[in-house]
Amino acid sequence: MFNQIKKSIQWGDETLTLETGKIARQADGSVIATLGETSVMANVTFAKAPKPGQDFFPLTVHYQEKYYAAGKIPGGFFKREARPTERETLISRLIDRPCRPLFVEGFKHEVLVMATVLSHDLVNDPDIVAMIAASAALTISGVPFMGPIGAARVGYSNGAYTLNPAIDELHDIRNKSEQRLDLVVAGTKDAVMMVESEAYELSEDEILGAVVFAHEQMQPVIDLIIDLAEDAAKEPFDFQPADTSALLAAVTALGGEDMRAAFAIRTKQDRVAAIDAAVAKIKAGLTEEQLADSSLGAVIKQLESDVLRSDIVKHGRRIDGRGLDEVRPIVSETGLLPRAHGSALFTRGETQGLVVTTLGTGDDEQFIDALHGNFKSNFLLHYNFPPYSVGEVGRVGSPGRREIGHGKLAWRALQAVLPANTDFPYTIRVVSEITESNGSSSMASVCGGSLSMLDAGVPLKAPVAGVAMGLVLEKDGSWAVLTDILGDEDHLGDMDFKVAGTEAGITSLQMDIKVAGITPEIMRKALAQARTGRLHILGEMAKSLTTANAFSAHAPRIETMQIPTDKIREVIGSGGKVIREIVETSGAKVDINDDGTIKIASSNGEAIKKAYDMIWSIVAEPEINGIYKGTVVKLVDFGAFVNFFGKRDGLVHVSQIENRRLNHPSDVLKEGQEVWVKLLGFDDRGKVRLSMKIVDQATGEEIAKEETSEASE
């Protein structure tokens, strides 16, 4: 009934297995990849004909994490997986980015890739497994895919690279000094196609070494997919790209010169208008048959690409007249918004971001429910890209994949320089509003986010800047690396290479390649050129830092204290009674963590001090021979009970009240009276023993033994 095929290799410390033929047999390609006990099923289907008039490649990738994979039931009211989480969206992009350029040029059939996590061992991250499964499913499906690709994750600890570190090693990496890198690489047999990383001020050589290490380590995976395909692949789909050479010649003859003149215009809006005019002229000169050709859009784009690329490679001339390694003019400002805790406006050429920082308390942390456990995040970065930023109209809705991806890239770049939670116990939310865009708005978010947090008084380890690099690689092997690319240079070029970091090193790297031919030499050149650009941008940013606020007057103040974990119950009280009383009495917000860390927040310093004192009185232990001010709470025949240390009571025996015999404590004391007492110690049953007679009740000073002896005589 089943024609099951299974292939396995030892990969690092785990066994990697690919199997097909048993499940989802009606899909064009279906593979279950298993690493350790983490399994992901990837299913590929594609339309056997394109939609009429479609002029783009409709590839859709959906990565799904099923809670049953980790033996969990989803949280929330409905107890069912709902809309994609941020992580699912990011991993969908992670699969899409290296695969999309490998489809045969001109293929415009709809393709759907669905990767579903079936089992999660909480050790091996399913994202790498999903990329491998998707690559294998595409390879055996018969779709015109020039793969396969492999994928690998790399860590960097104690000067050595590690393959596929366990999830625990990389979780909360910011607070693990021994681990400095979380890097994911995807590539073919011959070339790297995609890089995504979170780094901790690594040098260019260390980053490049990690990429090369990953590419070497994924080769056995690529061989395994090829081995599977030899036994399980379907017949290749009969697809022949349309011959568009005649149409390209006609388009070039009609509008080539106008297109070249348009790309010589330096202002984006004027350039776009001139390009539109050139396109309109081209269409006006075409025949009805040529206008009906579904390849027309791609051919016009090809003309644009040829014009831009030839000017760059042959003449070293960019759209806006800059040199290949030149950064656009930069203006940065801070403190624009009076009520915001921190704000910055970062403008680089025609790209601009208004970035705002808000400081919150522990109640504002984001709760994340993931397959490998539940945890909180105290650093949030949200990126918004409204239509007006590019002079367009459009529907405004929830954040799309692009906005989520760009926001995560900026998050990775900035979180590496955040202070430890114990040093700065705030929840930090950074929002980047892109108000203008002409290339690399994600890197503008990095620069603006750094300035905005410094303006809010966040003690960053160092400012962070980011720059987007581009590449034009011609068929004859000539190439040029571009610093600070424009939007058109991104769309029509061969590489989008974003590098962010401090003066000391790289904190984030993201690379997408559109051609299979990027050599280590090109990457080394791009990294070196990016470092020069980054240092220049940091210098420009520094000009605005003199106006940064020390700390916003509108931000909450937070003080932390550490208590023994066995005292947490006492601070909370039965049913939360004690903690509610502290909050109501002091007016401060109090947040208690399981490790005994307490955060007290308020805009009023007196409220913080009052809450601190109330908590300290509960958890602190009185010292023997210490003198304390207390209140008489009860009188009995044999003495007085005095509340002297928070809620702690102790007995002053009748013989310890005064240096004379008393008939009853009520002779000199009454309930509610304030007295000074000295802690003598504890009796055999642990009861507190106090004394009043050896303390001067007027001053609270201990009475010398000689005076006590004389008085008793």
XYZ file of C-alpha atoms in Angstrom:
713
model
C 0.000 0.000 0.000
C 2.852 2.356 0.810
C 5.991 2.931 -1.173
C 7.925 4.297 1.773
C 11.492 5.549 1.243
C 13.708 6.543 4.154
C 17.249 7.942 4.228
C 19.378 8.765 7.281
C 22.770 10.224 8.207
C 24.594 11.100 11.380
C 24.634 14.898 11.474
C 26.530 16.419 14.359
C 25.337 14.808 17.571
C 21.984 13.687 16.142
C 20.559 11.424 13.449
C 18.866 13.216 10.562
C 16.207 11.200 8.736
C 14.169 12.012 5.628
C 11.169 9.873 4.704
C 8.459 10.018 2.058
C 5.758 7.835 0.500
C 3.558 7.071 3.510
C 1.824 10.329 4.486
C 0.190 13.012 2.327
C 0.543 11.008 -0.871
C -1.668 13.361 -2.912
C 0.728 16.267 -2.457
C 3.230 16.783 -5.262
C 5.996 16.363 -2.736
C 5.826 15.317 0.918
C 8.774 14.722 3.242
C 9.028 14.230 6.984
C 12.410 15.336 8.319
C 13.471 14.214 11.791
C 16.449 15.451 13.796
C 16.709 13.752 17.177
C 13.036 13.588 18.130
C 12.019 16.810 16.384
C 9.949 16.059 13.268
C 8.586 18.440 10.631
C 6.369 17.459 7.712
C 6.701 19.579 4.555
C 4.118 19.313 1.778
C 4.462 20.962 -1.632
C 1.762 21.469 -4.228
C 1.874 23.562 -7.389
C -0.578 24.592 -10.080
C -0.020 22.906 -13.417
C -0.797 26.111 -15.300
C -0.331 29.790 -14.488
C -3.250 32.146 -14.009
C -3.901 34.167 -17.181
C -2.102 37.498 -17.126
C -0.128 36.754 -13.976
C 3.208 38.575 -14.091
C 4.790 37.491 -10.783
C 5.804 34.253 -9.103
C 3.151 33.354 -6.459
C 5.130 31.299 -3.941
C 3.456 30.921 -0.540
C 5.177 29.357 2.480
C 3.343 28.510 5.706
C 5.220 27.182 8.728
C 2.979 25.899 11.516
C 3.771 24.832 15.072
C 1.218 22.431 16.512
C 1.114 22.423 20.291
C 0.559 18.680 20.397
C 4.112 18.350 19.054
C 5.393 19.218 22.521
C 2.553 17.622 24.478
C 0.847 20.960 25.160
C -2.634 22.426 24.803
C -2.805 25.982 23.433
C -3.503 28.783 25.876
C -6.369 31.218 25.430
C -10.115 30.769 25.394
C -10.571 28.657 22.247
C -7.724 26.168 22.903
C -6.880 26.002 19.218
C -3.978 27.271 17.153
C -5.139 30.583 15.702
C -3.424 33.180 13.518
C 0.312 32.681 12.891
C 2.550 33.750 15.735
C 5.485 36.068 15.148
C 7.834 33.089 15.298
C 5.809 31.156 12.711
C 5.834 34.167 10.406
C 9.597 34.609 10.765
C 10.311 30.946 10.040
C 7.982 31.034 7.023
C 10.175 33.858 5.714
C 13.281 31.861 6.625
C 12.119 29.044 4.314
C 10.900 31.356 1.558
C 13.989 33.556 1.199
C 16.586 30.976 0.081
C 14.106 28.926 -1.989
C 12.443 31.674 -4.027
C 15.513 32.597 -6.165
C 16.056 28.941 -7.117
C 12.884 28.501 -9.145
C 13.468 28.579 -12.899
C 13.207 32.116 -14.212
C 9.843 32.749 -15.829
C 7.992 30.125 -13.790
C 4.786 31.798 -12.588
C 2.699 28.825 -11.473
C 1.277 29.055 -7.968
C 3.344 27.070 -5.442
C 2.332 26.274 -1.867
C 4.773 24.993 0.757
C 3.372 23.959 4.136
C 5.720 22.899 6.928
C 4.071 21.464 10.056
C 5.867 20.635 13.291
C 4.704 17.157 14.338
C 7.091 16.445 17.222
C 9.416 18.636 19.261
C 12.045 17.179 21.594
C 12.763 20.612 23.165
C 16.419 20.216 22.158
C 16.552 20.581 18.371
C 14.921 23.724 16.993
C 12.308 22.848 14.348
C 13.199 25.815 12.111
C 16.312 24.135 10.662
C 14.403 20.848 10.304
C 11.573 22.688 8.513
C 13.969 24.264 6.020
C 15.483 20.870 5.242
C 12.060 19.205 4.924
C 10.794 21.962 2.607
C 13.913 21.706 0.442
C 13.523 17.924 0.158
C 9.804 18.154 -0.645
C 10.458 20.718 -3.376
C 13.271 18.600 -4.800
C 11.123 15.473 -5.196
C 7.924 17.272 -6.281
C 8.866 17.758 -9.923
C 8.478 21.535 -9.722
C 11.244 23.394 -11.636
C 13.355 24.077 -8.554
C 17.127 24.376 -8.942
C 17.899 23.056 -5.484
C 18.224 21.423 -3.132
C 19.278 23.750 -0.350
C 20.677 22.751 3.005
C 20.500 24.673 6.275
C 22.458 24.803 9.520
C 22.577 26.786 12.734
C 25.921 27.902 14.178
C 26.870 28.993 17.673
C 30.155 30.565 18.783
C 31.414 29.791 22.268
C 34.918 30.025 23.736
C 36.397 30.758 20.329
C 34.911 27.686 18.642
C 31.970 27.239 16.259
C 29.304 24.697 17.180
C 26.803 23.024 14.854
C 23.117 23.210 15.788
C 23.408 24.228 19.475
C 20.564 23.025 21.684
C 17.631 25.338 22.310
C 18.630 25.846 25.953
C 22.073 27.061 24.882
C 20.565 29.862 22.800
C 17.503 30.761 24.865
C 17.931 34.176 26.505
C 21.369 34.367 24.873
C 21.723 38.017 25.933
C 22.297 36.914 29.510
C 24.752 34.106 28.649
C 28.261 35.479 28.407
C 29.706 32.214 27.075
C 27.482 32.125 23.955
C 27.990 34.942 21.431
C 26.205 33.894 18.254
C 22.961 32.454 16.892
C 23.395 32.234 13.116
C 21.258 30.415 10.539
C 22.613 29.822 7.044
C 20.936 28.263 3.997
C 22.669 27.453 0.749
C 23.102 25.199 -2.248
C 25.992 22.869 -2.983
C 28.052 25.754 -4.340
C 26.780 28.968 -2.752
C 25.284 30.613 0.320
C 21.746 31.878 -0.329
C 20.621 33.289 2.996
C 22.051 34.336 6.382
C 20.149 35.377 9.517
C 21.991 36.075 12.755
C 22.021 37.467 16.250
C 25.564 38.262 17.374
C 27.353 39.872 20.287
C 29.893 42.263 18.819
C 31.739 39.701 16.718
C 34.387 40.783 14.240
C 33.903 40.560 10.486
C 36.325 37.623 10.293
C 34.468 35.737 13.050
C 31.133 36.232 11.273
C 32.547 35.199 7.902
C 34.126 32.135 9.509
C 30.732 31.154 10.926
C 29.069 31.442 7.497
C 31.782 29.320 5.864
C 31.535 26.765 8.713
C 27.757 26.503 8.247
C 28.066 26.038 4.488
C 30.560 23.225 4.996
C 28.392 21.516 7.622
C 25.244 21.534 5.472
C 26.864 19.624 2.601
C 25.972 16.151 3.998
C 22.350 17.321 4.243
C 22.317 18.364 0.588
C 23.794 14.993 -0.371
C 21.096 13.236 1.691
C 18.317 15.119 -0.140
C 19.864 14.225 -3.493
C 20.055 10.582 -2.377
C 16.352 10.675 -1.448
C 15.452 12.326 -4.758
C 17.224 9.637 -6.770
C 14.743 7.088 -5.400
C 11.632 9.196 -4.824
C 11.564 12.216 -7.161
C 8.696 12.601 -9.606
C 9.229 13.315 -13.275
C 10.237 16.966 -13.783
C 7.341 19.201 -14.759
C 7.523 20.078 -18.433
C 8.225 23.790 -18.281
C 10.087 25.834 -20.852
C 10.634 29.535 -20.128
C 9.172 31.785 -22.763
C 11.623 33.322 -25.202
C 11.354 37.039 -24.483
C 14.397 38.207 -26.420
C 12.310 39.729 -29.243
C 10.018 41.513 -26.797
C 13.031 42.793 -24.815
C 14.589 44.148 -28.018
C 11.361 45.956 -28.917
C 10.989 47.396 -25.388
C 14.619 48.528 -25.357
C 14.320 50.200 -28.741
C 11.170 52.065 -27.688
C 12.248 53.219 -24.236
C 15.856 52.350 -23.508
C 17.147 55.900 -23.717
C 14.198 57.322 -21.787
C 14.740 54.700 -19.079
C 18.441 55.579 -18.860
C 17.559 59.271 -18.547
C 14.975 58.449 -15.861
C 17.506 56.558 -13.754
C 19.807 59.584 -13.901
C 17.260 61.606 -11.881
C 18.348 61.696 -8.232
C 15.056 62.518 -6.487
C 12.938 59.403 -5.967
C 9.500 60.843 -6.730
C 10.712 62.580 -9.888
C 12.573 59.437 -10.934
C 9.489 57.248 -10.414
C 7.419 59.673 -12.492
C 10.020 59.594 -15.283
C 10.151 55.766 -15.212
C 6.349 55.622 -15.396
C 6.465 57.987 -18.385
C 9.072 55.793 -20.097
C 6.918 52.700 -19.475
C 3.857 54.487 -20.868
C 5.839 55.431 -23.997
C 6.981 51.815 -24.408
C 3.440 50.467 -24.129
C 2.159 53.058 -26.562
C 4.559 51.756 -29.198
C 3.858 48.037 -28.748
C 1.453 45.944 -30.755
C -1.703 44.501 -29.216
C -0.106 41.074 -29.246
C 2.951 42.376 -27.398
C 0.782 44.205 -24.863
C -1.123 40.980 -24.181
C 2.099 39.052 -23.491
C 2.144 38.019 -19.812
C 5.934 38.475 -19.810
C 5.725 42.193 -20.560
C 6.044 43.261 -16.911
C 9.101 41.068 -16.389
C 10.679 42.333 -19.606
C 10.226 45.980 -18.604
C 11.773 45.151 -15.243
C 14.625 43.479 -17.119
C 15.204 46.701 -19.043
C 15.294 48.693 -15.813
C 17.745 46.185 -14.340
C 20.024 46.283 -17.392
C 20.183 50.090 -17.317
C 20.916 50.320 -13.606
C 23.397 47.443 -13.473
C 25.466 48.471 -16.500
C 25.894 52.009 -15.178
C 27.112 50.661 -11.831
C 29.505 47.955 -13.018
C 30.868 49.622 -16.152
C 30.917 53.251 -15.075
C 30.792 53.139 -11.242
C 27.769 55.442 -11.459
C 24.832 55.033 -9.088
C 21.321 56.417 -9.393
C 21.883 59.340 -7.036
C 25.443 60.064 -8.161
C 27.173 58.612 -5.093
C 30.329 56.560 -5.112
C 29.998 52.814 -4.571
C 31.072 53.078 -0.908
C 29.396 56.377 -0.068
C 26.621 56.778 2.521
C 23.791 59.225 1.905
C 23.635 62.458 3.977
C 22.484 61.800 7.538
C 20.569 64.006 9.981
C 19.694 62.638 13.436
C 17.734 64.359 16.192
C 16.586 63.331 19.658
C 13.997 64.532 22.159
C 11.355 65.501 19.598
C 8.273 64.348 21.523
C 7.845 66.065 24.912
C 5.733 63.401 26.621
C 7.453 60.339 25.183
C 10.118 58.750 27.366
C 12.566 58.824 24.459
C 12.307 59.794 20.789
C 14.553 60.201 17.758
C 14.205 61.167 14.113
C 16.784 59.498 11.911
C 16.996 60.652 8.297
C 19.380 59.146 5.758
C 18.765 60.505 2.277
C 15.127 59.779 1.431
C 14.737 57.174 4.185
C 13.443 58.383 7.535
C 12.283 56.777 10.759
C 10.571 58.365 13.744
C 11.474 56.007 16.579
C 9.917 56.212 20.039
C 10.924 54.443 23.260
C 8.564 53.749 26.151
C 9.696 52.410 29.516
C 7.375 50.170 31.505
C 7.340 47.852 34.471
C 7.256 44.073 34.834
C 3.494 44.146 34.166
C 4.284 45.296 30.616
C 6.525 42.351 29.699
C 5.351 40.282 26.755
C 4.255 36.774 27.658
C 5.337 34.268 25.001
C 3.741 30.816 24.837
C 6.106 28.671 22.762
C 6.488 24.945 22.143
C 9.651 24.822 24.235
C 8.073 26.645 27.181
C 6.517 29.855 28.397
C 8.667 32.894 29.048
C 8.579 36.682 29.196
C 10.386 39.283 27.128
C 11.206 42.743 28.461
C 12.373 44.177 25.116
C 9.866 44.793 22.337
C 10.474 46.408 18.952
C 7.619 47.115 16.569
C 8.133 48.347 13.008
C 5.420 50.102 10.993
C 5.568 50.799 7.266
C 2.546 52.937 6.245
C 1.746 53.523 2.544
C 2.462 57.271 2.771
C 6.138 56.511 3.439
C 6.539 55.705 -0.258
C 3.959 58.209 -1.512
C 1.294 55.596 -2.151
C -2.256 54.852 -1.099
C -3.165 51.439 0.223
C -5.003 49.403 2.800
C -3.769 49.731 6.370
C -4.174 46.586 8.447
C -2.340 44.384 10.878
C 1.443 44.012 10.468
C 2.437 41.902 7.481
C 5.316 39.470 7.100
C 7.632 42.218 5.900
C 6.932 44.437 8.911
C 7.391 41.548 11.331
C 10.640 40.506 9.641
C 12.123 44.014 9.560
C 11.143 44.582 13.181
C 12.822 41.351 14.273
C 16.001 42.272 12.408
C 16.184 45.596 14.251
C 15.366 43.813 17.534
C 18.292 41.432 17.047
C 20.646 44.299 16.284
C 19.741 46.286 19.397
C 19.124 43.680 22.081
C 22.813 42.750 22.143
C 23.699 46.077 23.807
C 20.881 46.243 26.349
C 21.795 46.435 30.044
C 21.169 43.453 32.305
C 17.719 43.272 33.883
C 19.268 43.648 37.319
C 20.929 46.919 36.281
C 17.946 48.362 34.415
C 14.749 46.587 35.474
C 12.464 48.190 32.906
C 10.391 46.767 30.101
C 11.510 48.601 26.945
C 9.229 49.080 23.950
C 10.655 50.669 20.813
C 8.318 51.625 17.961
C 9.728 52.591 14.573
C 7.372 54.616 12.412
C 8.822 54.721 8.892
C 7.824 58.152 7.592
C 9.875 58.014 4.374
C 11.413 55.061 2.572
C 13.901 54.723 -0.236
C 16.032 51.785 0.845
C 16.950 50.160 4.129
C 14.257 51.365 6.500
C 15.105 48.451 8.819
C 18.612 49.855 9.296
C 17.113 53.314 9.892
C 15.069 51.625 12.639
C 18.285 50.297 14.171
C 19.942 53.721 14.161
C 16.814 55.536 15.355
C 16.110 52.862 17.963
C 19.591 53.250 19.421
C 19.233 57.050 19.611
C 15.714 56.813 21.010
C 16.731 54.476 23.833
C 19.705 56.660 24.713
C 17.337 59.635 24.767
C 15.128 57.697 27.230
C 18.096 57.137 29.527
C 18.583 53.449 28.747
C 22.249 52.702 29.587
C 23.169 50.882 26.368
C 26.604 49.293 26.279
C 27.281 51.208 23.047
C 25.333 52.899 20.231
C 24.353 50.653 17.319
C 24.149 51.570 13.643
C 23.156 49.556 10.610
C 23.800 49.772 6.886
C 22.400 47.867 3.890
C 24.839 46.631 1.274
C 24.049 45.626 -2.282
C 25.714 43.689 -5.065
C 25.648 43.728 -8.831
C 27.153 40.537 -10.270
C 27.282 40.323 -14.047
C 27.375 37.165 -16.158
C 30.964 37.868 -17.189
C 32.035 37.698 -13.529
C 32.465 41.446 -12.966
C 30.878 42.757 -9.794
C 30.468 45.777 -7.550
C 29.501 46.075 -3.877
C 27.299 49.056 -2.974
C 27.065 50.783 0.396
C 23.713 52.102 1.668
C 21.559 50.889 -1.214
C 18.482 52.639 -2.535
C 15.189 50.855 -3.073
C 15.790 50.395 -6.809
C 19.304 49.087 -6.174
C 17.773 46.535 -3.821
C 14.996 45.430 -6.214
C 17.211 45.240 -9.300
C 20.430 44.059 -7.665
C 21.640 40.604 -6.675
C 22.081 40.883 -2.923
C 20.537 42.524 0.112
C 23.181 42.398 2.817
C 22.258 44.186 6.051
C 24.913 44.588 8.752
C 24.350 46.229 12.143
C 26.692 46.641 15.057
C 28.700 48.840 17.367
C 32.143 50.256 16.903
C 33.480 47.047 18.485
C 31.693 44.503 16.308
C 28.639 43.077 14.558
C 25.381 42.483 16.442
C 23.191 41.355 13.547
C 23.617 40.204 9.971
C 20.949 39.412 7.401
C 21.761 38.411 3.842
C 19.538 37.416 0.930
C 21.077 36.339 -2.360
C 19.267 36.294 -5.697
C 22.031 34.546 -7.661
C 24.116 31.451 -6.918
C 27.628 32.783 -7.160
C 28.526 34.690 -4.006
C 32.118 33.876 -3.110
C 33.895 34.377 0.233
C 35.863 37.134 -1.501
C 32.675 39.072 -2.272
C 31.357 38.555 1.265
C 34.665 39.699 2.765
C 34.571 42.837 0.619
C 30.961 43.516 1.572
C 31.678 43.092 5.294
C 34.719 45.371 5.170
C 32.821 48.023 3.231
C 29.889 47.698 5.635
C 32.179 48.294 8.617
C 33.464 51.526 7.070
C 29.890 52.647 6.416
C 28.759 51.661 9.919
C 31.541 53.632 11.598
C 30.678 56.677 9.482
C 27.003 56.440 10.506
C 27.943 56.065 14.188
C 29.976 59.246 13.890
C 27.007 61.107 12.419
C 24.699 59.755 15.121
C 27.089 60.906 17.845
C 26.434 64.527 16.856
C 22.898 64.312 18.255
C 23.714 62.468 21.471
C 24.718 65.650 23.325
C 21.025 66.578 23.533
C 19.943 63.222 24.973
C 17.914 63.269 28.175
C 19.362 61.639 31.269
C 15.999 60.094 32.162
C 12.492 61.157 31.248
C 10.497 62.822 33.969
C 7.423 60.952 32.701
C 8.940 57.467 32.954
C 8.267 55.312 36.020
C 11.025 54.846 38.588
C 11.865 51.285 39.485
C 13.884 49.983 42.402
C 14.791 46.337 42.789
C 15.437 44.287 45.888
C 16.327 40.652 46.392
C 14.712 38.533 49.065
C 15.198 34.866 50.007
C 12.842 32.642 48.016
C 11.451 31.165 51.228
C 10.217 34.658 52.165
C 8.139 35.154 48.999
C 5.119 33.507 50.583
C 5.268 35.932 53.525
C 5.415 39.001 51.264
C 2.476 37.803 49.172
C 0.411 36.629 52.115
C -2.607 34.355 52.158
C -4.581 34.985 48.966
C -2.334 37.960 48.177
C -3.548 39.871 51.236
C -0.140 41.228 52.280
C 1.009 42.339 48.817
C -2.318 44.081 48.193
C -1.943 45.957 51.472
C 1.583 47.052 50.513
C 0.399 48.327 47.121
C -2.660 50.115 48.544
C -0.741 51.681 51.424
C 2.319 52.794 49.468
C 0.757 53.587 46.088
C 3.586 51.778 44.252
C 3.401 48.807 41.871
C 5.136 45.701 43.198
C 6.188 42.776 41.012
C 7.673 39.602 42.549
C 9.578 37.021 40.487
C 10.035 33.381 41.401
C 13.761 33.935 42.049
C 13.031 36.458 44.815
C 13.623 39.579 42.715
C 11.145 42.312 43.602
C 10.598 45.363 41.394
C 8.940 48.387 42.974
C 7.709 51.008 40.504
C 6.192 54.448 40.857
C 6.699 57.968 39.577
C 6.750 59.020 43.258
C 10.002 58.327 45.108
C 8.282 58.385 48.516
C 5.887 55.637 47.420
C 8.822 53.452 46.369
C 10.558 53.999 49.722
C 7.409 53.198 51.669
C 6.830 49.944 49.788
C 10.505 49.034 50.133
C 10.414 49.581 53.903
C 7.221 47.555 54.270
C 8.684 44.616 52.361
C 11.994 44.852 54.202
C 10.210 44.765 57.549
C 8.630 41.447 56.515
C 11.700 39.681 55.184
C 14.493 41.113 57.312
C 15.559 39.411 60.527
C 16.106 41.457 63.709
C 19.604 41.388 65.173
C 20.354 40.276 68.728
C 21.376 43.260 70.897
C 19.727 45.596 68.398
C 17.530 48.414 69.731
C 14.164 48.975 68.075
C 11.171 51.242 68.455
C 7.981 49.309 68.987
C 4.342 49.514 70.019
C 2.666 47.802 72.950
C -0.022 45.564 71.473
C -1.142 43.559 74.512
C -0.740 43.598 78.291
C -0.804 40.386 80.370
C -0.027 39.615 83.987
C 3.532 38.492 83.246
C 4.529 41.262 80.840
C 3.821 43.170 77.644
C 3.803 42.075 74.009
C 5.484 44.634 71.790
C 5.345 44.827 67.982
C 8.910 45.975 67.267
C 10.047 44.788 63.806
C 7.489 44.999 61.064
C 4.840 42.463 62.044
C 7.138 40.706 64.512
C 6.084 40.687 68.194
C 8.112 39.900 71.278
C 7.585 39.660 75.039
C 8.934 42.173 77.534
C 8.759 40.239 80.791
C 7.438 42.258 83.734
C 10.916 42.094 85.262
C 12.384 43.751 82.153
C 10.044 46.735 82.029
C 11.660 48.883 84.777
C 14.374 48.546 87.427
C 11.774 48.115 90.168
C 9.082 45.599 91.068
C 5.735 46.191 89.384
C 2.385 44.789 90.493
C 1.199 44.719 86.902
C 2.595 46.008 83.556
C -0.410 48.349 83.359
C 1.182 50.367 86.186
C 3.463 52.021 83.589
C 2.252 50.852 80.163
C -0.892 50.968 78.058
C -1.785 49.386 74.730
C -0.754 51.513 71.727
C 2.100 53.156 73.631
C 5.423 53.482 71.756
C 8.469 52.168 73.610
C 12.145 51.397 72.951
C 13.228 47.777 73.356
C 16.449 45.790 73.066
C 16.429 42.287 71.563
C 18.026 40.019 74.176
C 17.664 36.832 72.177
C 15.336 33.849 71.871
C 14.201 31.306 74.441
C 14.281 27.515 74.009
C 11.047 27.611 72.024
C 12.239 30.359 69.677
C 10.161 33.080 71.370
C 11.586 36.606 71.260
C 12.909 38.101 74.556
C 12.907 41.888 74.822
C 13.952 44.394 77.458
C 12.899 47.980 78.110
C 14.776 48.751 81.282
C 18.219 48.823 79.688
C 17.132 51.383 77.068
C 16.615 55.101 77.726
C 12.952 55.546 76.768
C 13.467 59.172 75.915
C 16.467 58.835 73.578
C 16.485 55.174 72.547
C 20.082 54.867 73.718
C 21.262 51.855 75.699
C 21.802 52.598 79.426
C 25.275 51.776 80.680
C 25.533 48.725 82.959
C 26.786 50.913 85.864
C 23.660 53.064 85.697
C 21.451 49.991 85.603
C 23.182 48.486 88.623
C 22.879 51.732 90.646
C 19.216 52.056 89.847
C 18.519 48.480 90.934
C 20.284 49.104 94.275
